[in-house]
Amino acid sequence: MPKTVVLKIKRQAGPDERPHWEEFEIPYQERLNVLFCLQTIQRNPVNRLGKPTSAPVWDQSCLEEVCGACTMIVNNVVRQACTALVDDLEQPIVLEPLTKFPLIKDLMVDRKRFFDDLTKSKTWVSIDGTHALGAGPGCSQELQQLRYALARCMTCGCCLEVCPQYGLERPFVGAAVLAQVRLFNVHPTGAMQADERLEEMSKPGGITDCGNAQNCVRVCPKEIPLTESIAALGRQMVGYGLRKFFSKS
Amino acid sequence: MSERAIIVVGGGLAGLMATIRICELGHPVKLFSYVPVKRSHSVTAQGGINASINVLGEGDSPQIHFEETIVGSDFLANQPPAKGMCDDAPNIVYLLDRMGVPFNRTPEGNLDFRGFGGTLYHRTAFAGATTGQQLMYALDEQVRRYEAEGLVEKFEYWSMQNILKDSEGRCRGIAALNMPTMEVVAFRAPAVVMAVGGPGLVFGRTTNSMINTGSAVIRAFKSGARFANPEFVQVHPTAIAGLDKRRLISESVRAEGGRVWTYKDGKKWYFFEEMYPAYGNLVPRDIASKVIHDIVVNQGLGPDGGRYVYLDVSHIDDDVLRRKLSGVLEIYEKFMGEDPYHNPMKVYPAVHYSMGGLWIDYNQMTSVPGLYAVGECDYEYHGANRLGANSLLSCIYAGRIVGAPAVEYASQELPDIADSALAEVVGREEQAFEEVFASDGEENAYLIQDEMGEMMDRDVTIVRENATLDKVAAKLEDLDAQAARIGLRDKGRRMNAEAIFARELRDRLLYAKMIVKAARAREESRGAHYKPTFPKRNDDEWLKTTLVDYSAEELKISYEPVDISLLPLRERRYDVKH
């Protein structure tokens, strides 16, 4: 008998519809990833009971774990469906959407709030313009390596999914945004607006909302030093508090 | 936001740079994107961005960059725009550096540069091996800054369905689909900039993302925008096979010393180094892909008869690999389950990039007044073959230069476009969706897609034969007829991925027909277009840009001269130094 793969997928036609489970069985192939399992269902949308159905909807783009789109919960672990290889997974493979964001349909959610929090945190360099102003500031190889590690964040939301402090109704911005604040605060020019970012992050939803559960760093697919960054930001925050105190007095 | 806002469609490097420039000129932007902009396809670019800054004192200059770009293009690129791009490249890289892109550094703290295909200079600035991602994020941050100021309004998960035209034939806005709600809405705009990327899915499984549908440019094409050079499609020599896609193994791997080989007569054969002593493993992509294809398919010399050759970095220091290439080696490791640091990687060519695209003038305006195109969806800059690390550059350069003319165009007073004109376009698009929703035939759109993609990939890439192209053209007509008989399984009116895909498939089939027709017509070999029956570049008859117009449901081909005003024609060679 040829080998097959069984998937159990949480279906939901929209945020106001009732969720239900649907199982699918597809042929096994070498180097099969969860993403191609979903693509296979599109080519023959029949469930395990032999009943014609619609193919599940999910978010996808690059399929090489650099865009962050296909993030979902695979066998209770939040990760990208493209790098989830069937050979490494127990069956049935259970697929669910992220729970900390509004559902669009089936396995697809809207992470808009994540992007809005990035805007709120002012994580950019305030350049004077795009005209020719010569080279940027020099930078040591060590600083470049640190910043590159932080800059690989693809806004996937794994760290937010596992954070006990993060939720739809709660203000905490989460580890990824805090690490981005560090990324810009250590940049030679970005540092000129460090206090503005620290001010934002000192408000409710900022760094003090972190409960130090340290789940975030364990699930980050890009191994970003998230907890180390929150600690570093905490130290910057102490300095900022002192500066603020003395500038008032 | 007012109807003054210029519409930018697409949030990759070109669209974001255009947005930044337009905002910088004080003009608001409505930014439409198929996905949240940070997930755009530009994030997958790995190797770097070219700029002749000459940090290493090799005597490099923008003029040499320009000449190598033109030779790389096999002289099909219009020379003045290519010159403009190469001249501006140092400014662009400095700008990105100022935005905070974590480019790799020299010990002195300057930007570091690596070699790349088609050049002997170290001209490519890079951020590890995820340069596209890093550039994307830097531009995304700057756009976010304008968003915070209220100059940018984003429409993410929206798909452009068509352009709005007035009675004078000018572009006056777009109709777009809000994909989560499946609602079609028309937006007025004084100018529209399309930055919608390439048509990867036309070739099925490629190095492109799933969002590179090829649909939006076809909608514009069918509404009167002229197309140019569709037959020039880049096949990248080194990618890894996957069931769902082909994953790029960047040219930077070879630039950092990676060597390509296979076995011949029981011994390792470093064929590029033998055949092209001057450029070795860094011959341009069209040549490298052709050589690998010949060795594997014609000579049957893939290791163990397999459809691959080896790309080897096992002789390079682990620390160097980690610092400069970890992003790409990680992809190999995660998807192939093998350690590329100590074992040679198995690679094979894969479709990667479209040199052709919407025809534009030197201000990036298409043949439809008020409609601009930038990035991979325009045809400028790369001619018959693009040099590695010139795509991030051309995307950003085009976005940079489109701002001023688009804002100037948008400032003119034009008579209002009537509500009824908007309603008509929306009605047409809604009707097209209703037809898809009502479809209850026996065909599956995804299976037709597979058949089209596999055929295009097999028959219309590295080697092209007229007889085969004729068969492909006939088969595309059959597939189109099949695509009219699909049965839609998902009848839901929310985020209906299947209905959207079914409509885009029809666009892709037309895109494929256009590529095949233009390839059939061009009786020479130039850059990525290779016909064994006409093995040489033929400047006397074919030094001309292919133009395609859509009229009365027909594809009409014509030609225009290439602007070769700056650099005389010469033979293209990589076995010796230029």
mmCIF file of N, CA, C and O in Angstrom, chain B residues 3-4 164-173 188-192 365 368-372 406-418:
data_model
loop_
_atom_site.group_PDB
_atom_site.id
_atom_site.type_symbol
_atom_site.label_atom_id
_atom_site.label_comp_id
_atom_site.label_asym_id
_atom_site.label_seq_id
_atom_site.Cartn_x
_atom_site.Cartn_y
_atom_site.Cartn_z
ATOM 1 N N GLU B 3 -8.761 62.486 -3.311
ATOM 2 C CA GLU B 3 -8.550 61.818 -4.588
ATOM 3 C C GLU B 3 -7.343 62.410 -5.310
ATOM 4 O O GLU B 3 -7.093 62.131 -6.467
ATOM 5 N N ARG B 4 -6.608 63.244 -4.609
ATOM 6 C CA ARG B 4 -5.335 63.767 -5.106
ATOM 7 C C ARG B 4 -4.275 62.680 -5.079
ATOM 8 O O ARG B 4 -3.260 62.765 -5.756
ATOM 9 N N LEU B 164 -8.604 52.377 -14.675
ATOM 10 C CA LEU B 164 -9.722 53.196 -15.152
ATOM 11 C C LEU B 164 -9.182 54.122 -16.221
ATOM 12 O O LEU B 164 -8.144 54.750 -16.030
ATOM 13 N N LYS B 165 -9.891 54.208 -17.333
ATOM 14 C CA LYS B 165 -9.458 55.129 -18.382
ATOM 15 C C LYS B 165 -10.577 56.119 -18.703
ATOM 16 O O LYS B 165 -11.758 55.770 -18.635
ATOM 17 N N ASP B 166 -10.169 57.343 -19.030
ATOM 18 C CA ASP B 166 -11.181 58.326 -19.441
ATOM 19 C C ASP B 166 -11.360 58.265 -20.957
ATOM 20 O O ASP B 166 -10.710 57.472 -21.657
ATOM 21 N N SER B 167 -12.216 59.147 -21.473
ATOM 22 C CA SER B 167 -12.542 59.084 -22.899
ATOM 23 C C SER B 167 -11.343 59.438 -23.777
ATOM 24 O O SER B 167 -11.301 59.119 -24.958
ATOM 25 N N GLU B 168 -10.359 60.122 -23.171
ATOM 26 C CA GLU B 168 -9.147 60.470 -23.930
ATOM 27 C C GLU B 168 -8.098 59.356 -23.859
ATOM 28 O O GLU B 168 -6.980 59.529 -24.348
ATOM 29 N N GLY B 169 -8.428 58.258 -23.171
ATOM 30 C CA GLY B 169 -7.484 57.151 -23.072
ATOM 31 C C GLY B 169 -6.454 57.302 -21.966
ATOM 32 O O GLY B 169 -5.487 56.551 -21.900
ATOM 33 N N ARG B 170 -6.662 58.295 -21.088
ATOM 34 C CA ARG B 170 -5.714 58.483 -19.980
ATOM 35 C C ARG B 170 -6.098 57.588 -18.805
ATOM 36 O O ARG B 170 -7.288 57.378 -18.541
ATOM 37 N N CYS B 171 -5.090 57.137 -18.061
ATOM 38 C CA CYS B 171 -5.353 56.347 -16.860
ATOM 39 C C CYS B 171 -5.782 57.286 -15.739
ATOM 40 O O CYS B 171 -5.088 58.256 -15.438
ATOM 41 N N ARG B 172 -6.913 57.001 -15.100
ATOM 42 C CA ARG B 172 -7.459 57.902 -14.078
ATOM 43 C C ARG B 172 -7.713 57.204 -12.756
ATOM 44 O O ARG B 172 -8.413 57.744 -11.895
ATOM 45 N N GLY B 173 -7.176 56.003 -12.599
ATOM 46 C CA GLY B 173 -7.379 55.291 -11.333
ATOM 47 C C GLY B 173 -7.369 53.795 -11.568
ATOM 48 O O GLY B 173 -6.938 53.331 -12.632
ATOM 49 N N ARG B 188 -10.367 56.714 -7.837
ATOM 50 C CA ARG B 188 -9.832 57.725 -8.749
ATOM 51 C C ARG B 188 -8.408 58.080 -8.326
ATOM 52 O O ARG B 188 -8.090 58.076 -7.136
ATOM 53 N N ALA B 189 -7.580 58.409 -9.284
ATOM 54 C CA ALA B 189 -6.233 58.888 -8.968
ATOM 55 C C ALA B 189 -5.712 59.688 -10.150
ATOM 56 O O ALA B 189 -6.010 59.353 -11.299
ATOM 57 N N PRO B 190 -4.928 60.730 -9.894
ATOM 58 C CA PRO B 190 -4.393 61.525 -10.991
ATOM 59 C C PRO B 190 -3.268 60.823 -11.740
ATOM 60 O O PRO B 190 -2.902 61.249 -12.845
ATOM 61 N N ALA B 191 -2.695 59.776 -11.142
ATOM 62 C CA ALA B 191 -1.663 58.971 -11.813
ATOM 63 C C ALA B 191 -1.580 57.636 -11.080
ATOM 64 O O ALA B 191 -1.902 57.549 -9.896
ATOM 65 N N VAL B 192 -1.173 56.618 -11.810
ATOM 66 C CA VAL B 192 -1.048 55.281 -11.229
ATOM 67 C C VAL B 192 0.339 54.736 -11.554
ATOM 68 O O VAL B 192 0.792 54.819 -12.700
ATOM 69 N N MET B 365 6.808 56.129 -17.996
ATOM 70 C CA MET B 365 5.389 56.128 -18.339
ATOM 71 C C MET B 365 5.099 55.081 -19.407
ATOM 72 O O MET B 365 5.838 54.947 -20.370
ATOM 73 N N VAL B 368 0.019 54.137 -21.949
ATOM 74 C CA VAL B 368 -1.219 54.759 -21.487
ATOM 75 C C VAL B 368 -0.850 55.984 -20.652
ATOM 76 O O VAL B 368 -0.217 55.843 -19.602
ATOM 77 N N PRO B 369 -1.221 57.201 -21.102
ATOM 78 C CA PRO B 369 -0.852 58.392 -20.325
ATOM 79 C C PRO B 369 -1.362 58.300 -18.886
ATOM 80 O O PRO B 369 -2.488 57.868 -18.644
ATOM 81 N N GLY B 370 -0.502 58.666 -17.942
ATOM 82 C CA GLY B 370 -0.901 58.621 -16.532
ATOM 83 C C GLY B 370 -0.655 57.289 -15.860
ATOM 84 O O GLY B 370 -0.804 57.160 -14.647
ATOM 85 N N LEU B 371 -0.277 56.287 -16.643
ATOM 86 C CA LEU B 371 0.043 54.975 -16.068
ATOM 87 C C LEU B 371 1.548 54.733 -16.177
ATOM 88 O O LEU B 371 2.102 54.743 -17.279
ATOM 89 N N TYR B 372 2.192 54.537 -15.052
ATOM 90 C CA TYR B 372 3.636 54.317 -15.001
ATOM 91 C C TYR B 372 3.917 52.871 -14.597
ATOM 92 O O TYR B 372 3.073 52.212 -13.988
ATOM 93 N N ALA B 406 5.786 61.673 -12.206
ATOM 94 C CA ALA B 406 4.422 61.259 -11.834
ATOM 95 C C ALA B 406 3.717 62.384 -11.078
ATOM 96 O O ALA B 406 2.545 62.673 -11.322
ATOM 97 N N VAL B 407 4.450 63.037 -10.181
ATOM 98 C CA VAL B 407 3.846 64.142 -9.424
ATOM 99 C C VAL B 407 3.531 65.311 -10.356
ATOM 100 O O VAL B 407 2.472 65.932 -10.264
ATOM 101 N N GLU B 408 4.446 65.562 -11.287
ATOM 102 C CA GLU B 408 4.193 66.657 -12.230
ATOM 103 C C GLU B 408 2.971 66.351 -13.097
ATOM 104 O O GLU B 408 2.093 67.200 -13.274
ATOM 105 N N TYR B 409 2.910 65.120 -13.571
ATOM 106 C CA TYR B 409 1.749 64.730 -14.383
ATOM 107 C C TYR B 409 0.461 64.873 -13.572
ATOM 108 O O TYR B 409 -0.559 65.350 -14.065
ATOM 109 N N ALA B 410 0.530 64.465 -12.301
ATOM 110 C CA ALA B 410 -0.656 64.459 -11.436
ATOM 111 C C ALA B 410 -1.118 65.866 -11.099
ATOM 112 O O ALA B 410 -2.235 66.056 -10.617
ATOM 113 N N SER B 411 -0.281 66.843 -11.325
ATOM 114 C CA SER B 411 -0.627 68.210 -10.937
ATOM 115 C C SER B 411 -1.489 68.922 -11.975
ATOM 116 O O SER B 411 -2.024 69.995 -11.703
ATOM 117 N N GLN B 412 -1.621 68.332 -13.168
ATOM 118 C CA GLN B 412 -2.431 69.014 -14.186
ATOM 119 C C GLN B 412 -3.926 68.881 -13.864
ATOM 120 O O GLN B 412 -4.360 67.945 -13.208
ATOM 121 N N GLU B 413 -4.680 69.875 -14.305
ATOM 122 C CA GLU B 413 -6.134 69.848 -14.107
ATOM 123 C C GLU B 413 -6.772 69.041 -15.231
ATOM 124 O O GLU B 413 -6.610 69.369 -16.404
ATOM 125 N N LEU B 414 -7.494 67.993 -14.884
ATOM 126 C CA LEU B 414 -8.195 67.219 -15.891
ATOM 127 C C LEU B 414 -9.679 67.209 -15.555
ATOM 128 O O LEU B 414 -10.039 67.298 -14.376
ATOM 129 N N PRO B 415 -10.550 67.129 -16.563
ATOM 130 C CA PRO B 415 -11.978 67.072 -16.267
ATOM 131 C C PRO B 415 -12.293 65.832 -15.420
ATOM 132 O O PRO B 415 -11.638 64.794 -15.564
ATOM 133 N N ASP B 416 -13.279 65.977 -14.529
ATOM 134 C CA ASP B 416 -13.638 64.854 -13.663
ATOM 135 C C ASP B 416 -14.026 63.625 -14.470
ATOM 136 O O ASP B 416 -14.622 63.739 -15.533
ATOM 137 N N ILE B 417 -13.686 62.485 -13.931
ATOM 138 C CA ILE B 417 -14.145 61.248 -14.554
ATOM 139 C C ILE B 417 -15.455 60.879 -13.854
ATOM 140 O O ILE B 417 -15.557 60.927 -12.622
ATOM 141 N N ALA B 418 -16.467 60.549 -14.649
ATOM 142 C CA ALA B 418 -17.819 60.391 -14.107
ATOM 143 C C ALA B 418 -17.950 59.142 -13.241
ATOM 144 O O ALA B 418 -17.265 58.142 -13.466
#
